[in-house]
Coordinates of C-alpha atoms in Angstrom, one line a residue:
X1 CA -88.3 -142.3 -83.4
X2 CA -85.2 -144.5 -83.5
X3 CA -81.9 -142.6 -83.5
X4 CA -78.5 -143.7 -84.7
X5 CA -75.5 -141.5 -83.6
X6 CA -72.4 -142.2 -85.6
X7 CA -69.3 -141.2 -83.6
X8 CA -68.7 -141.8 -79.9
X9 CA -66.3 -138.9 -79.4
X10 CA -66.9 -135.8 -77.4
X11 CA -69.9 -134.4 -79.2
X12 CA -71.5 -137.8 -79.9
X13 CA -71.1 -138.8 -76.3
X14 CA -72.5 -135.5 -75.0
X15 CA -75.5 -135.8 -77.3
X16 CA -76.2 -139.3 -76.0
X17 CA -76.0 -138.1 -72.3
X18 CA -78.3 -135.1 -73.0
X19 CA -80.8 -137.3 -74.8
X20 CA -81.0 -139.8 -72.0
X21 CA -83.1 -137.3 -70.0
X22 CA -85.7 -136.9 -72.8
X23 CA -88.6 -139.2 -73.7
X24 CA -89.3 -138.3 -77.4
X25 CA -87.5 -141.4 -78.8
X26 CA -87.8 -145.2 -78.4
X27 CA -84.3 -146.3 -79.1
X28 CA -80.8 -144.8 -79.5
X29 CA -77.8 -146.7 -81.0
X30 CA -74.4 -145.1 -80.8
X31 CA -71.8 -146.4 -83.2
X32 CA -68.1 -145.9 -83.6
X33 CA -65.2 -147.5 -85.5
X34 CA -63.8 -148.6 -82.0
X35 CA -66.7 -150.7 -80.6
X36 CA -65.3 -150.3 -77.0
X37 CA -66.1 -146.5 -77.0
X38 CA -69.9 -146.7 -77.4
X39 CA -70.1 -149.8 -75.2
X40 CA -68.4 -148.0 -72.3
X41 CA -70.6 -145.0 -72.9
X42 CA -73.9 -146.8 -72.7
X43 CA -72.8 -148.7 -69.6
X44 CA -72.0 -145.4 -68.0
X45 CA -75.4 -143.9 -69.0
X46 CA -77.4 -146.9 -68.0
X47 CA -80.4 -146.3 -70.2
X48 CA -82.3 -149.4 -71.4
X49 CA -83.2 -147.7 -74.6
X50 CA -79.5 -147.5 -75.6
X51 CA -77.4 -149.9 -77.7
X52 CA -73.8 -149.9 -79.0
X53 CA -72.6 -150.8 -82.4
X54 CA -69.5 -150.8 -84.6
X55 CA -69.3 -148.9 -88.0
X56 CA -66.8 -147.8 -90.6
X57 CA -67.9 -144.2 -91.3
X58 CA -65.9 -144.1 -94.5
X59 CA -68.0 -147.0 -96.0
X60 CA -71.4 -146.2 -97.4
X61 CA -72.3 -149.9 -97.5
X62 CA -71.4 -150.4 -93.8
X63 CA -73.5 -147.4 -92.8
X64 CA -76.5 -148.5 -94.9
X65 CA -76.3 -152.0 -93.3
X66 CA -76.2 -150.5 -89.8
X67 CA -79.2 -148.1 -90.4
X68 CA -81.3 -151.1 -91.6
X69 CA -80.2 -153.5 -88.9
X70 CA -80.9 -151.0 -86.1
X71 CA -84.2 -149.7 -87.7
X72 CA -82.9 -146.1 -87.4
X73 CA -85.3 -143.5 -88.6
X74 CA -82.9 -140.6 -87.9
X75 CA -79.1 -140.5 -88.1
X76 CA -76.9 -137.9 -86.4
X77 CA -73.5 -137.6 -87.9
X78 CA -71.1 -136.9 -85.0
X79 CA -67.8 -137.6 -86.8
X80 CA -65.4 -135.1 -88.5
X81 CA -66.4 -133.6 -91.9
X82 CA -64.4 -135.9 -94.1
X83 CA -67.1 -138.6 -93.4
X84 CA -70.0 -136.3 -94.3
X85 CA -70.7 -137.6 -97.8
X86 CA -70.6 -141.4 -97.1
X87 CA -73.1 -140.9 -94.2
X88 CA -75.2 -138.4 -96.1
X89 CA -75.5 -140.7 -99.1
X90 CA -76.1 -143.8 -97.0
X91 CA -79.0 -142.1 -95.3
X92 CA -80.5 -141.3 -98.7
X93 CA -80.1 -144.9 -99.8
X94 CA -81.6 -146.3 -96.5
X95 CA -84.4 -143.8 -96.4
X96 CA -83.4 -142.2 -93.0
X97 CA -83.6 -138.6 -92.0
X98 CA -80.0 -137.2 -91.8
X99 CA -78.6 -134.6 -89.4
X100 CA -75.1 -133.2 -89.2
X101 CA -73.1 -130.5 -87.4
X102 CA -70.6 -129.8 -90.1
X103 CA -71.0 -130.0 -93.9
X104 CA -69.2 -131.4 -96.9
X105 CA -65.7 -130.0 -97.3
X106 CA -64.6 -127.2 -99.5
X107 CA -62.0 -127.0 -102.2
X108 CA -60.1 -123.7 -102.8
X109 CA -59.9 -122.0 -106.1
X110 CA -56.8 -123.4 -108.0
X111 CA -55.7 -120.0 -109.3
X112 CA -57.2 -117.3 -107.0
X113 CA -57.8 -119.0 -103.6
X114 CA -58.0 -115.7 -101.6
X115 CA -60.5 -113.9 -103.9
X116 CA -62.7 -116.5 -105.6
X117 CA -64.7 -119.4 -104.3
X118 CA -64.5 -122.8 -106.0
X119 CA -66.3 -125.6 -104.1
X120 CA -67.8 -124.2 -100.9
X121 CA -68.7 -125.9 -97.7
X122 CA -71.9 -127.9 -98.2
X123 CA -71.9 -127.6 -102.0
X124 CA -71.9 -131.4 -102.5
X125 CA -74.9 -131.8 -100.2
X126 CA -76.9 -128.8 -101.6
X127 CA -76.3 -130.3 -105.1
X128 CA -78.5 -133.3 -104.0
X129 CA -81.3 -131.1 -102.5
X130 CA -83.8 -131.7 -105.4
X131 CA -83.3 -135.5 -105.1
X132 CA -84.0 -135.4 -101.3
X133 CA -87.0 -133.1 -101.8
X134 CA -88.5 -135.2 -104.6
X135 CA -88.4 -138.3 -102.4
X136 CA -89.8 -136.5 -99.4
X137 CA -86.7 -137.1 -97.3
X138 CA -85.1 -134.6 -95.0
X139 CA -81.4 -133.8 -94.5
X140 CA -81.1 -131.2 -91.7
X141 CA -77.6 -129.9 -92.2
X142 CA -75.4 -127.7 -89.9
X143 CA -77.4 -128.2 -86.7
X144 CA -74.6 -128.0 -84.1
X145 CA -73.8 -124.7 -82.4
X146 CA -71.9 -123.0 -85.3
X147 CA -73.4 -123.8 -87.7
X148 CA -76.7 -124.6 -86.0
X149 CA -77.7 -122.4 -83.0
X150 CA -76.1 -119.4 -84.7
X151 CA -78.4 -120.0 -87.7
X152 CA -81.5 -120.4 -85.5
X153 CA -80.6 -117.1 -83.7
X154 CA -80.3 -115.4 -87.1
X155 CA -83.7 -116.6 -88.2
X156 CA -85.2 -115.4 -84.9
X157 CA -83.7 -112.0 -85.5
X158 CA -85.2 -111.9 -89.0
X159 CA -88.6 -113.0 -87.8
X160 CA -88.9 -111.1 -84.5
X161 CA -86.5 -108.2 -84.2
X162 CA -85.5 -106.7 -87.6
X163 CA -87.5 -105.3 -90.6
X164 CA -84.4 -105.3 -92.8
X165 CA -81.0 -106.9 -92.1
X166 CA -77.8 -105.2 -93.3
X167 CA -75.3 -107.7 -91.8
X168 CA -75.2 -111.0 -90.1
X169 CA -71.8 -111.5 -88.4
X170 CA -71.4 -114.7 -86.4
X171 CA -69.0 -114.1 -83.5
X172 CA -67.5 -116.9 -81.4
X173 CA -65.3 -116.3 -78.3
X174 CA -64.3 -117.8 -75.0
X175 CA -62.2 -117.4 -71.9
X176 CA -61.5 -121.1 -71.5
X177 CA -58.2 -122.4 -70.1
X178 CA -56.9 -126.0 -69.7
X179 CA -54.9 -126.6 -66.6
X180 CA -51.5 -128.3 -67.3
X181 CA -51.4 -127.8 -71.1
X182 CA -49.7 -125.0 -73.0
X183 CA -51.7 -126.0 -76.1
X184 CA -54.9 -128.1 -75.9
X185 CA -57.7 -127.3 -78.4
X186 CA -61.1 -127.7 -76.9
X187 CA -62.5 -129.1 -80.2
X188 CA -61.4 -131.5 -82.9
X189 CA -58.0 -130.2 -84.1
X190 CA -58.6 -132.0 -87.5
X191 CA -61.7 -129.8 -88.0
X192 CA -60.1 -126.7 -86.5
X193 CA -57.2 -126.9 -89.0
X194 CA -59.6 -127.4 -91.8
X195 CA -61.7 -124.3 -91.1
X196 CA -58.9 -122.0 -89.9
X197 CA -56.4 -122.5 -92.7
X198 CA -58.8 -122.6 -95.6
X199 CA -59.6 -119.3 -97.3
X200 CA -62.6 -117.7 -95.4
X201 CA -65.7 -117.2 -97.4
X202 CA -67.7 -114.0 -97.1
X203 CA -71.0 -112.9 -98.6
X204 CA -71.7 -109.4 -100.0
X205 CA -74.7 -108.8 -102.3
X206 CA -73.0 -105.6 -103.6
X207 CA -70.0 -107.6 -104.6
X208 CA -72.0 -110.3 -106.4
X209 CA -72.4 -112.8 -103.6
X210 CA -69.8 -115.2 -102.2
X211 CA -66.0 -114.5 -102.3
X212 CA -62.9 -115.4 -100.3
X213 CA -60.2 -113.6 -98.4
X214 CA -57.0 -114.5 -96.6
X215 CA -57.1 -116.6 -93.4
X216 CA -57.1 -114.7 -90.1
X217 CA -57.9 -111.4 -91.9
X218 CA -59.8 -108.3 -90.7
X219 CA -59.1 -108.7 -86.9
X220 CA -61.9 -107.1 -84.8
X221 CA -62.1 -106.8 -81.0
X222 CA -65.5 -107.8 -79.8
X223 CA -66.8 -107.7 -76.2
X224 CA -68.5 -111.0 -75.3
X225 CA -71.2 -111.1 -72.6
X226 CA -71.4 -112.8 -69.2
X227 CA -67.9 -111.9 -68.1
X228 CA -66.0 -113.3 -71.0
X229 CA -64.9 -109.8 -72.1
X230 CA -63.0 -108.5 -75.1
X231 CA -61.6 -111.1 -77.6
X232 CA -60.0 -110.4 -80.9
X233 CA -61.9 -112.2 -83.7
X234 CA -60.7 -112.9 -87.2
X235 CA -62.3 -114.2 -90.4
X236 CA -62.5 -118.0 -90.6
X237 CA -64.2 -120.4 -93.1
X238 CA -67.5 -121.6 -91.7
X239 CA -70.8 -123.0 -93.0
X240 CA -73.0 -120.1 -91.8
X241 CA -71.7 -117.9 -94.6
X242 CA -72.7 -120.5 -97.2
X243 CA -76.0 -121.3 -95.5
X244 CA -77.6 -118.1 -94.2
X245 CA -78.0 -116.3 -97.6
X246 CA -80.0 -119.2 -98.9
X247 CA -82.9 -118.5 -96.5
X248 CA -82.3 -115.1 -94.9
X249 CA -82.2 -111.8 -96.7
X250 CA -79.1 -110.0 -95.6
X251 CA -76.7 -107.7 -97.5
X252 CA -73.5 -109.2 -95.9
X253 CA -72.7 -112.3 -93.9
X254 CA -69.4 -113.3 -92.3
X255 CA -67.9 -115.5 -89.5
X256 CA -65.4 -114.2 -87.0
X257 CA -63.7 -116.5 -84.5
X258 CA -61.8 -115.5 -81.4
X259 CA -58.7 -117.7 -81.8
X260 CA -56.1 -115.7 -80.0
X261 CA -52.6 -114.9 -81.2
X262 CA -50.9 -118.0 -79.8
X263 CA -53.4 -120.3 -81.5
X264 CA -53.1 -118.5 -84.8
X265 CA -49.3 -118.8 -84.7
X266 CA -49.5 -122.5 -83.9
X267 CA -51.8 -123.0 -86.9
X268 CA -49.5 -121.0 -89.2
X269 CA -46.5 -123.1 -88.0
X270 CA -48.4 -126.3 -88.8
X271 CA -49.1 -124.9 -92.2
X272 CA -45.5 -123.9 -92.9
X273 CA -44.3 -127.4 -91.9
X274 CA -46.9 -129.2 -94.0
X275 CA -48.4 -130.8 -90.8
X276 CA -51.9 -129.5 -91.8
X277 CA -51.9 -131.8 -94.9
X278 CA -54.3 -134.7 -95.2
X279 CA -52.3 -136.3 -98.0
X280 CA -50.5 -139.4 -96.7
X281 CA -46.7 -139.4 -96.6
X282 CA -44.4 -142.4 -96.2
X283 CA -42.7 -142.7 -92.8
X284 CA -40.4 -145.7 -92.6
X285 CA -42.6 -147.5 -95.1
X286 CA -45.9 -146.6 -93.4
X287 CA -48.4 -144.2 -95.0
X288 CA -49.6 -141.6 -92.5
X289 CA -51.5 -138.3 -92.8
X290 CA -49.6 -135.4 -91.1
X291 CA -52.8 -134.0 -89.8
X292 CA -53.8 -137.3 -88.2
X293 CA -50.4 -137.4 -86.5
X294 CA -51.0 -133.9 -85.1
X295 CA -54.4 -135.0 -83.8
X296 CA -52.9 -138.1 -82.2
X297 CA -50.2 -136.1 -80.4
X298 CA -52.7 -133.7 -78.8
X299 CA -55.1 -134.6 -75.9
X300 CA -58.6 -135.8 -76.8
X301 CA -60.9 -132.8 -76.4
X302 CA -63.5 -135.1 -74.8
X303 CA -61.1 -135.7 -71.9
X304 CA -60.3 -132.1 -71.1
X305 CA -63.5 -131.2 -69.1
X306 CA -62.1 -131.8 -65.6
X307 CA -59.1 -129.5 -66.4
X308 CA -61.0 -126.7 -68.1
X309 CA -62.3 -123.5 -66.6
X310 CA -64.3 -120.7 -68.1
X311 CA -67.1 -120.1 -70.6
X312 CA -67.6 -120.3 -74.3
X313 CA -70.0 -118.0 -76.3
X314 CA -71.6 -118.5 -79.7
X315 CA -73.9 -116.0 -81.3
X316 CA -74.7 -113.7 -84.2
X317 CA -74.3 -109.9 -84.4
X318 CA -77.2 -108.6 -86.4
X319 CA -77.2 -105.0 -87.8
X320 CA -80.1 -103.3 -89.7
X321 CA -83.5 -101.7 -89.3
X322 CA -85.4 -102.9 -86.3
X323 CA -89.2 -103.5 -86.2
X324 CA -89.7 -100.0 -84.6
X325 CA -88.0 -98.3 -87.6
X326 CA -84.8 -97.5 -85.7
X327 CA -81.4 -98.7 -86.9
X328 CA -79.0 -100.6 -84.6
X329 CA -77.3 -103.9 -83.7
X330 CA -78.2 -106.8 -81.5
X331 CA -76.0 -109.7 -80.4
X332 CA -78.1 -112.9 -80.0
X333 CA -76.0 -115.4 -78.1
X334 CA -75.7 -118.5 -76.0
X335 CA -73.1 -119.1 -73.3
X336 CA -72.0 -122.5 -71.9
X337 CA -70.1 -122.6 -68.6
X338 CA -67.7 -125.5 -68.3
X339 CA -68.5 -126.0 -64.6
X340 CA -72.2 -126.3 -65.4
X341 CA -71.9 -128.7 -68.4
X342 CA -69.5 -131.0 -66.5
X343 CA -71.9 -131.2 -63.6
X344 CA -74.9 -131.9 -65.9
X345 CA -73.4 -134.4 -68.3
X346 CA -69.7 -134.9 -67.6
X347 CA -69.0 -133.0 -70.9
X348 CA -66.8 -130.0 -71.4
X349 CA -68.4 -126.8 -72.5
X350 CA -67.5 -126.7 -76.2
X351 CA -68.7 -130.2 -77.0
X352 CA -71.8 -129.9 -74.8
X353 CA -72.8 -126.6 -76.5
X354 CA -72.5 -128.3 -79.8
X355 CA -74.3 -131.5 -78.9
X356 CA -77.4 -130.0 -77.2
X357 CA -78.7 -128.5 -80.5
X358 CA -79.1 -131.6 -82.7
X359 CA -80.9 -133.2 -79.7
X360 CA -83.4 -130.3 -79.6
X361 CA -83.8 -130.5 -83.3
X362 CA -84.6 -134.3 -83.1
X363 CA -87.2 -133.6 -80.4
X364 CA -88.8 -130.9 -82.6
X365 CA -88.9 -133.4 -85.6
X366 CA -90.3 -136.1 -83.3
X367 CA -93.2 -134.0 -82.2
X368 CA -93.9 -132.5 -85.6
X369 CA -93.0 -128.9 -84.7
X370 CA -90.3 -129.0 -87.4
X371 CA -90.9 -130.9 -90.7
X372 CA -89.8 -130.6 -94.2
X373 CA -88.1 -132.3 -97.2
X374 CA -84.9 -131.5 -99.0
X375 CA -81.4 -130.4 -97.8
X376 CA -82.3 -127.7 -95.3
X377 CA -80.4 -125.6 -92.8
X378 CA -81.8 -124.5 -89.4
X379 CA -82.8 -121.2 -91.0
X380 CA -85.5 -122.9 -92.9
X381 CA -87.5 -123.6 -89.7
X382 CA -89.3 -121.4 -87.3
X383 CA -86.8 -120.4 -84.6
X384 CA -89.0 -119.6 -81.6
X385 CA -90.0 -123.2 -80.7
X386 CA -86.3 -124.2 -80.7
X387 CA -85.2 -121.4 -78.5
X388 CA -88.1 -121.8 -76.1
X389 CA -87.2 -125.5 -75.7
X390 CA -83.5 -124.7 -75.2
X391 CA -84.2 -122.1 -72.5
X392 CA -87.1 -123.7 -70.6
X393 CA -86.2 -125.3 -67.2
X394 CA -85.8 -129.0 -67.1
X395 CA -87.7 -131.3 -67.4
X396 CA -89.9 -129.4 -69.8
X397 CA -86.9 -128.0 -71.7
X398 CA -83.1 -128.1 -71.7
X399 CA -82.5 -125.5 -69.0
X400 CA -79.9 -123.5 -71.0
X401 CA -81.0 -119.8 -71.5
X402 CA -79.9 -117.7 -74.4
X403 CA -79.7 -113.9 -74.5
X404 CA -79.8 -110.6 -76.5
X405 CA -77.6 -107.6 -75.9
X406 CA -77.7 -104.2 -77.6
X407 CA -74.5 -103.2 -79.4

């Protein structure tokens, strides 16, 4: 296996560091628009299998050329979602296996944005599924943490714990703090704005399938495990809701994110001022995107690790009929502690928790445990081998246990 990671930001860098301790691949190239970033990274890692490259992630031709020149068999997209389609299409053209951690962007309904779907997350990619399947190529989509690990946990619950599933509710919460900053998002603000201000999608079989609601709706207090405690979670647009019903039989699916009131008010203010827009505006004769300006004014999440404290938790609350015939709920989850991830890979908890999952998926593809063709989510594959590898102590596994609590 020869891997190409596109994007040397927080998640791409963390994936490269994690992979350096594994032996399942022969070569790894990490590419970025700024060639200095991957070069500095590979010098810091010091792995002879690694190489750096430059790429324009908005140019399909540039990506195809890089895939062919590096001999990449597998491409991991580690840039923000606006570049999904050029990379996805380039992999199809070049004959490479494609992996991403966020899917193609949505478009809200022009007349009824808070009740009806229009173009959902991932629709552009799923529309090409037959083409990929016919040619025997695999696009493994949404294999970060959310989507990604949450989908794997949902598949595990369906296979091992539940006879019938009433509801899959993805719940994400944290008790992270960043010393010295009043406002410092721990993940890409570009992506955060996109998912938090778009109309959230929910799935309900009784209501005919997918529909939308208002951002930050239906607040629910949820107690997260391992000392994180109670966090108020709200509806947010996320890929799991558009993915899970394609492979898992559940009556309802939603995604609730523990943002906190301060974060929500900041996002609302950005929206009121038009600073969430991606449409360029003219500033003294220069065309700039307001959202790009916001991102440029905030600290790079990849640099916040030394200033962060606390834990982040990702998981799925599953409700239904268990294998023993009783009814109940189980929360399947994974926690990343910032102190631990900084010590392991000099990566803050949120980006490390995202990055470890595509590396595990690549290892399962390399050894043949996972295989397939088409545009497939993690739910399409057996979950137990993935979770076993995640939890097993190093060097056999990745040394990052997951858990189940009764709710």
